[in-house]
Amino acid sequence: MHKTIKDITEMKGKEKITVLTGYDSTMVTLCDQVDVILVGDSAGMVMLGYKDTTSVTMEDMIRFTTAVKNARKDSLIVSDLPINSYQTKEDAVANSLKLIQAGADAVKLEGGKEIAKIITAITEAGIHVMGHLGLLPQTAEKYTVQGKTREDAIELINDSKIITEAGVFSIVLEMVTSQVAKIITEKITVPTIGIGSGKDCDGQVLVVHDMLGLFEKIKPKFAKRYLSLSEEIRNAVKLYVTEVKEESFPAEGNEFQMDESEYNKLRKEIV
Ligand code: KIV
């Protein structure tokens, strides 16, 4: 049985929650040891080659969620509602249901007090919701650190309380100053999941392509690279190209052979 919402919320204050993004079955088979797989709309950049998340559609998110569901054994699956999919309560509920039907255990959406009623509508439909505060990639003009001033900090803290009351089971804090992330983590009852928001959050999330050193276009300082996979892939492809060109691949062990007597009969027939 995979992790449940209750498993995740009960980890607050006891054990750090690990989250990685996931978009496809092969990668999720390898990453299923984390507590939560987030089918993030960062798929727009790392899977679809867009410059940001604003071109991602519901169809895209359904397809990625299905792929993740097909491979997941242990983790909880949370899928992003893409931009423009939760502008009204009706759209938000209908689109959340589509992601749940595709295999998500919960949905995530971006924003504070302005979407509190939307969050409540989704939770009242029986669907679990993860919030997302701080840097909001769907609407941000620039990717900048959030919560640097007293006013910003107070707004973030208030938003975190309001969306908790609205019903979220946890909140992603993206690029929030460590001090503000710590205050929010102490003040709210649900787990905070940080990305570039310091060590005091209840859990951490990274984009899997960043963490494996696969995505080279943007290298934010919070995205620690645990591998240089892009380098390994380039070297492997270079070796493959060389071996095919110089005819050392495929070798004997990579081929299938006909029985020799069959082959001899065939040769006689076709010459
Ligand atoms: O889309 C995404 O991957 C996210 C994470 C960065 C939190 O929302």
Coordinates of C-alpha atoms and ligand atoms in Angstrom, one line a residue:
M1 CA 0.0 0.0 0.0
H2 CA 1.3 3.4 -0.9
K3 CA 1.7 6.4 1.5
T4 CA -1.5 8.2 2.5
I5 CA -2.3 11.8 3.2
K6 CA -2.5 10.9 6.9
D7 CA 1.0 9.3 6.7
I8 CA 2.4 12.6 5.4
T9 CA 0.6 14.9 7.8
E10 CA 1.6 12.8 10.8
M11 CA 5.3 13.3 9.8
K12 CA 5.2 17.0 10.8
G13 CA 7.6 17.5 13.7
K14 CA 8.7 13.9 13.7
E15 CA 10.4 13.0 10.4
K16 CA 11.4 15.1 7.4
I17 CA 9.2 14.6 4.3
T18 CA 11.0 13.9 1.0
V19 CA 9.5 15.0 -2.3
L20 CA 10.8 14.7 -5.8
T21 CA 9.0 15.7 -9.0
G22 CA 8.2 12.8 -11.4
Y23 CA 6.7 12.8 -14.9
D24 CA 7.4 9.4 -16.4
S25 CA 7.2 5.7 -15.5
T26 CA 10.9 4.9 -15.9
M27 CA 12.1 7.7 -13.5
V28 CA 9.4 7.1 -11.0
T29 CA 10.3 3.4 -10.8
L30 CA 13.8 4.6 -9.6
C31 CA 12.5 7.4 -7.3
D32 CA 9.6 5.7 -5.6
Q33 CA 11.6 5.6 -2.3
V34 CA 10.7 9.3 -1.5
D35 CA 7.5 10.0 0.5
V36 CA 5.8 12.0 -2.3
I37 CA 6.1 12.2 -6.1
L38 CA 5.0 15.6 -7.3
V39 CA 3.8 15.6 -10.9
G40 CA 4.8 19.2 -11.2
D41 CA 3.9 21.6 -14.0
S42 CA 7.7 22.1 -14.2
A43 CA 7.2 19.3 -16.7
G44 CA 6.6 22.2 -19.1
M45 CA 10.3 23.0 -18.9
V46 CA 12.0 19.7 -18.2
M47 CA 9.8 17.4 -20.4
L48 CA 8.2 19.6 -23.0
G49 CA 10.9 22.2 -23.6
Y50 CA 8.8 25.3 -22.8
K51 CA 10.5 28.4 -21.3
D52 CA 8.2 28.3 -18.2
T53 CA 5.1 26.5 -16.8
T54 CA 2.5 28.8 -18.5
S55 CA 1.9 26.6 -21.6
V56 CA 1.2 23.4 -19.7
T57 CA -2.4 22.1 -20.2
M58 CA -4.7 19.8 -18.3
E59 CA -4.1 17.2 -21.1
D60 CA -0.4 17.3 -20.4
M61 CA -0.9 16.9 -16.7
I62 CA -3.3 14.0 -17.1
R63 CA -0.8 12.2 -19.4
F64 CA 2.1 12.7 -16.9
T65 CA 0.0 11.7 -14.0
T66 CA -1.1 8.5 -15.8
A67 CA 2.6 7.7 -16.5
V68 CA 3.5 8.2 -12.8
K69 CA 0.6 6.2 -11.5
N70 CA 1.6 3.3 -13.7
A71 CA 5.0 3.1 -12.0
R72 CA 4.3 4.2 -8.4
K73 CA 4.3 1.6 -5.6
D74 CA 5.0 3.4 -2.3
S75 CA 4.9 7.2 -2.7
L76 CA 1.9 9.5 -2.5
I77 CA 1.2 11.2 -5.8
V78 CA 0.3 14.9 -5.9
S79 CA -0.4 16.5 -9.3
D80 CA -0.3 20.2 -10.2
L81 CA -3.4 21.9 -11.5
P82 CA -1.9 23.9 -14.5
I83 CA -2.4 27.6 -15.0
N84 CA -6.0 28.6 -16.0
S85 CA -7.5 25.3 -14.8
Y86 CA -8.8 26.5 -11.4
Q87 CA -10.2 30.0 -12.1
T88 CA -13.7 29.1 -11.0
K89 CA -14.8 26.6 -8.3
E90 CA -16.5 24.5 -11.0
D91 CA -13.4 24.3 -13.2
A92 CA -11.2 23.7 -10.1
V93 CA -13.3 20.7 -8.9
A94 CA -13.8 19.3 -12.4
N95 CA -10.1 19.5 -13.3
S96 CA -9.0 18.1 -9.9
L97 CA -11.3 15.1 -10.4
K98 CA -9.7 14.5 -13.8
L99 CA -6.2 14.4 -12.2
I100 CA -7.6 12.1 -9.4
Q101 CA -9.1 9.8 -12.1
A102 CA -5.7 9.7 -13.8
G103 CA -4.1 8.4 -10.6
A104 CA -3.2 11.4 -8.4
D105 CA -3.9 11.1 -4.6
A106 CA -4.1 14.9 -4.3
V107 CA -3.7 18.1 -6.3
K108 CA -1.6 21.2 -5.9
L109 CA -2.4 24.8 -6.8
E110 CA -0.6 28.1 -6.4
G111 CA -1.7 31.1 -4.4
G112 CA -2.8 32.6 -1.1
K113 CA -6.0 34.2 0.2
E114 CA -7.3 34.9 -3.3
I115 CA -7.8 31.2 -3.9
A116 CA -9.0 30.2 -0.4
K117 CA -12.6 29.6 -1.7
I118 CA -11.3 27.5 -4.6
I119 CA -9.3 25.3 -2.1
T120 CA -12.4 24.8 0.1
A121 CA -14.5 23.9 -3.0
I122 CA -12.0 21.2 -4.0
T123 CA -11.6 19.8 -0.5
E124 CA -15.4 19.8 0.0
A125 CA -15.6 17.6 -3.2
G126 CA -13.5 15.1 -1.2
I127 CA -10.2 15.9 -2.9
H128 CA -7.0 16.6 -0.9
V129 CA -5.1 19.8 -1.8
M130 CA -1.5 20.9 -1.4
G131 CA -1.0 24.7 -1.4
H132 CA 1.9 26.6 -2.9
L133 CA 3.2 29.9 -1.6
G134 CA 6.2 32.2 -2.1
L135 CA 7.4 32.2 -5.7
L136 CA 4.5 31.2 -7.8
P137 CA 5.9 30.2 -11.2
Q138 CA 2.5 30.2 -13.0
T139 CA 2.1 34.0 -12.5
A140 CA 5.6 35.4 -11.5
E141 CA 7.1 37.9 -13.8
K142 CA 10.6 37.3 -12.4
Y143 CA 11.9 34.4 -10.2
T144 CA 12.9 36.3 -7.1
V145 CA 13.3 35.4 -3.4
Q146 CA 10.1 36.0 -1.4
G147 CA 9.6 37.2 2.2
K148 CA 12.6 39.6 2.3
T149 CA 10.7 42.5 3.9
R150 CA 8.5 42.6 7.1
E151 CA 5.4 43.4 4.9
D152 CA 6.1 40.5 2.5
A153 CA 6.7 38.2 5.5
I154 CA 3.5 39.1 7.2
E155 CA 1.5 38.6 4.0
L156 CA 3.1 35.1 3.5
I157 CA 2.4 34.1 7.1
N158 CA -1.2 35.3 6.8
D159 CA -1.7 33.5 3.5
S160 CA -0.3 30.3 5.0
K161 CA -2.8 30.5 7.9
I162 CA -5.7 31.3 5.5
I163 CA -5.1 28.4 3.1
T164 CA -4.6 26.0 6.0
E165 CA -8.0 27.0 7.3
A166 CA -9.3 26.6 3.7
G167 CA -8.3 22.9 3.9
V168 CA -4.8 22.3 2.5
F169 CA -3.0 19.2 3.9
S170 CA 0.4 20.7 3.3
I171 CA 2.1 23.8 1.7
V172 CA 5.0 24.1 -0.7
L173 CA 7.1 27.2 0.1
E174 CA 9.1 28.2 -2.9
M175 CA 12.1 30.5 -2.6
V176 CA 11.0 32.0 0.7
T177 CA 13.6 33.3 3.1
S178 CA 14.7 30.7 5.6
Q179 CA 13.5 32.9 8.6
V180 CA 10.0 33.3 7.2
A181 CA 9.8 29.6 6.2
K182 CA 10.7 28.7 9.8
I183 CA 8.0 31.0 11.3
I184 CA 5.4 29.6 8.9
T185 CA 6.4 26.0 9.7
E186 CA 6.1 26.8 13.5
K187 CA 2.7 28.6 13.1
I188 CA 0.7 26.3 11.0
T189 CA -0.6 22.8 11.7
V190 CA 0.1 21.2 8.3
P191 CA 3.6 20.3 6.9
T192 CA 5.6 22.8 4.9
I193 CA 7.6 21.5 2.0
G194 CA 10.4 23.8 1.1
I195 CA 12.2 24.4 -2.2
G196 CA 14.9 27.0 -1.7
S197 CA 13.3 27.9 1.6
G198 CA 15.9 26.5 4.1
K199 CA 16.2 23.5 6.4
D200 CA 13.5 24.3 8.9
C201 CA 10.6 23.3 6.6
D202 CA 8.9 20.0 7.4
G203 CA 10.1 18.5 4.1
Q204 CA 12.0 19.3 1.0
V205 CA 11.1 19.1 -2.7
L206 CA 13.5 19.2 -5.7
V207 CA 12.9 18.9 -9.4
V208 CA 14.3 15.5 -10.2
H209 CA 16.0 16.7 -13.4
D210 CA 17.9 19.3 -11.3
M211 CA 18.8 16.9 -8.5
L212 CA 20.2 14.4 -11.0
G213 CA 22.1 17.0 -13.0
L214 CA 20.0 16.4 -16.1
F215 CA 18.6 19.9 -16.7
E216 CA 21.2 22.5 -17.8
K217 CA 19.2 25.5 -18.8
I218 CA 18.6 26.9 -15.3
K219 CA 20.8 26.1 -12.3
P220 CA 19.2 27.7 -9.2
K221 CA 21.5 27.7 -6.1
F222 CA 19.1 25.7 -4.0
A223 CA 18.9 22.8 -6.5
K224 CA 21.7 20.7 -5.2
R225 CA 23.0 18.3 -7.8
Y226 CA 23.6 14.8 -6.5
L227 CA 24.8 13.5 -9.9
S228 CA 26.1 14.8 -13.2
L229 CA 23.8 12.7 -15.4
S230 CA 23.9 15.0 -18.4
E231 CA 27.7 14.5 -18.6
E232 CA 27.3 10.7 -18.3
I233 CA 24.6 10.6 -21.0
R234 CA 26.7 12.7 -23.4
N235 CA 29.7 10.4 -22.9
A236 CA 27.5 7.3 -23.5
V237 CA 26.0 8.8 -26.6
K238 CA 29.4 9.7 -27.9
L239 CA 30.7 6.2 -27.4
Y240 CA 27.5 4.7 -29.1
V241 CA 28.1 7.0 -32.1
T242 CA 31.8 6.0 -32.3
E243 CA 31.0 2.2 -32.0
V244 CA 28.3 2.3 -34.7
K245 CA 30.5 4.3 -37.1
E246 CA 33.5 2.0 -36.6
E247 CA 31.3 -1.1 -36.6
S248 CA 32.2 -2.4 -33.2
F249 CA 28.5 -2.3 -32.3
P250 CA 26.5 -4.5 -32.6
A251 CA 28.9 -7.2 -31.6
E252 CA 28.2 -11.0 -31.7
G253 CA 26.5 -10.9 -28.3
N254 CA 23.9 -8.3 -29.5
E255 CA 22.7 -10.3 -32.6
F256 CA 20.3 -13.1 -33.3
Q257 CA 21.4 -16.0 -35.5
M258 CA 19.5 -18.4 -37.8
D259 CA 20.2 -22.1 -37.5
E260 CA 23.2 -22.7 -39.9
S261 CA 21.5 -25.5 -41.9
E262 CA 18.5 -23.2 -42.5
Y263 CA 20.8 -20.4 -43.5
N264 CA 22.6 -22.7 -46.0
K265 CA 19.3 -23.8 -47.6
L266 CA 18.2 -20.2 -47.8
R267 CA 21.5 -19.1 -49.5
K268 CA 21.1 -21.9 -52.1
E269 CA 17.6 -20.8 -52.9
I270 CA 18.2 -17.1 -53.3
V271 CA 21.5 -17.2 -55.2
Ligands
KIV1 O1 6.1 22.2 -10.7 C1 6.9 21.9 -9.8 O2 7.8 21.1 -10.0 C2 6.7 22.5 -8.5 C3 7.9 22.4 -7.6 C4 9.0 23.3 -8.0 C5 7.4 22.6 -6.2 O3 5.7 23.1 -8.3

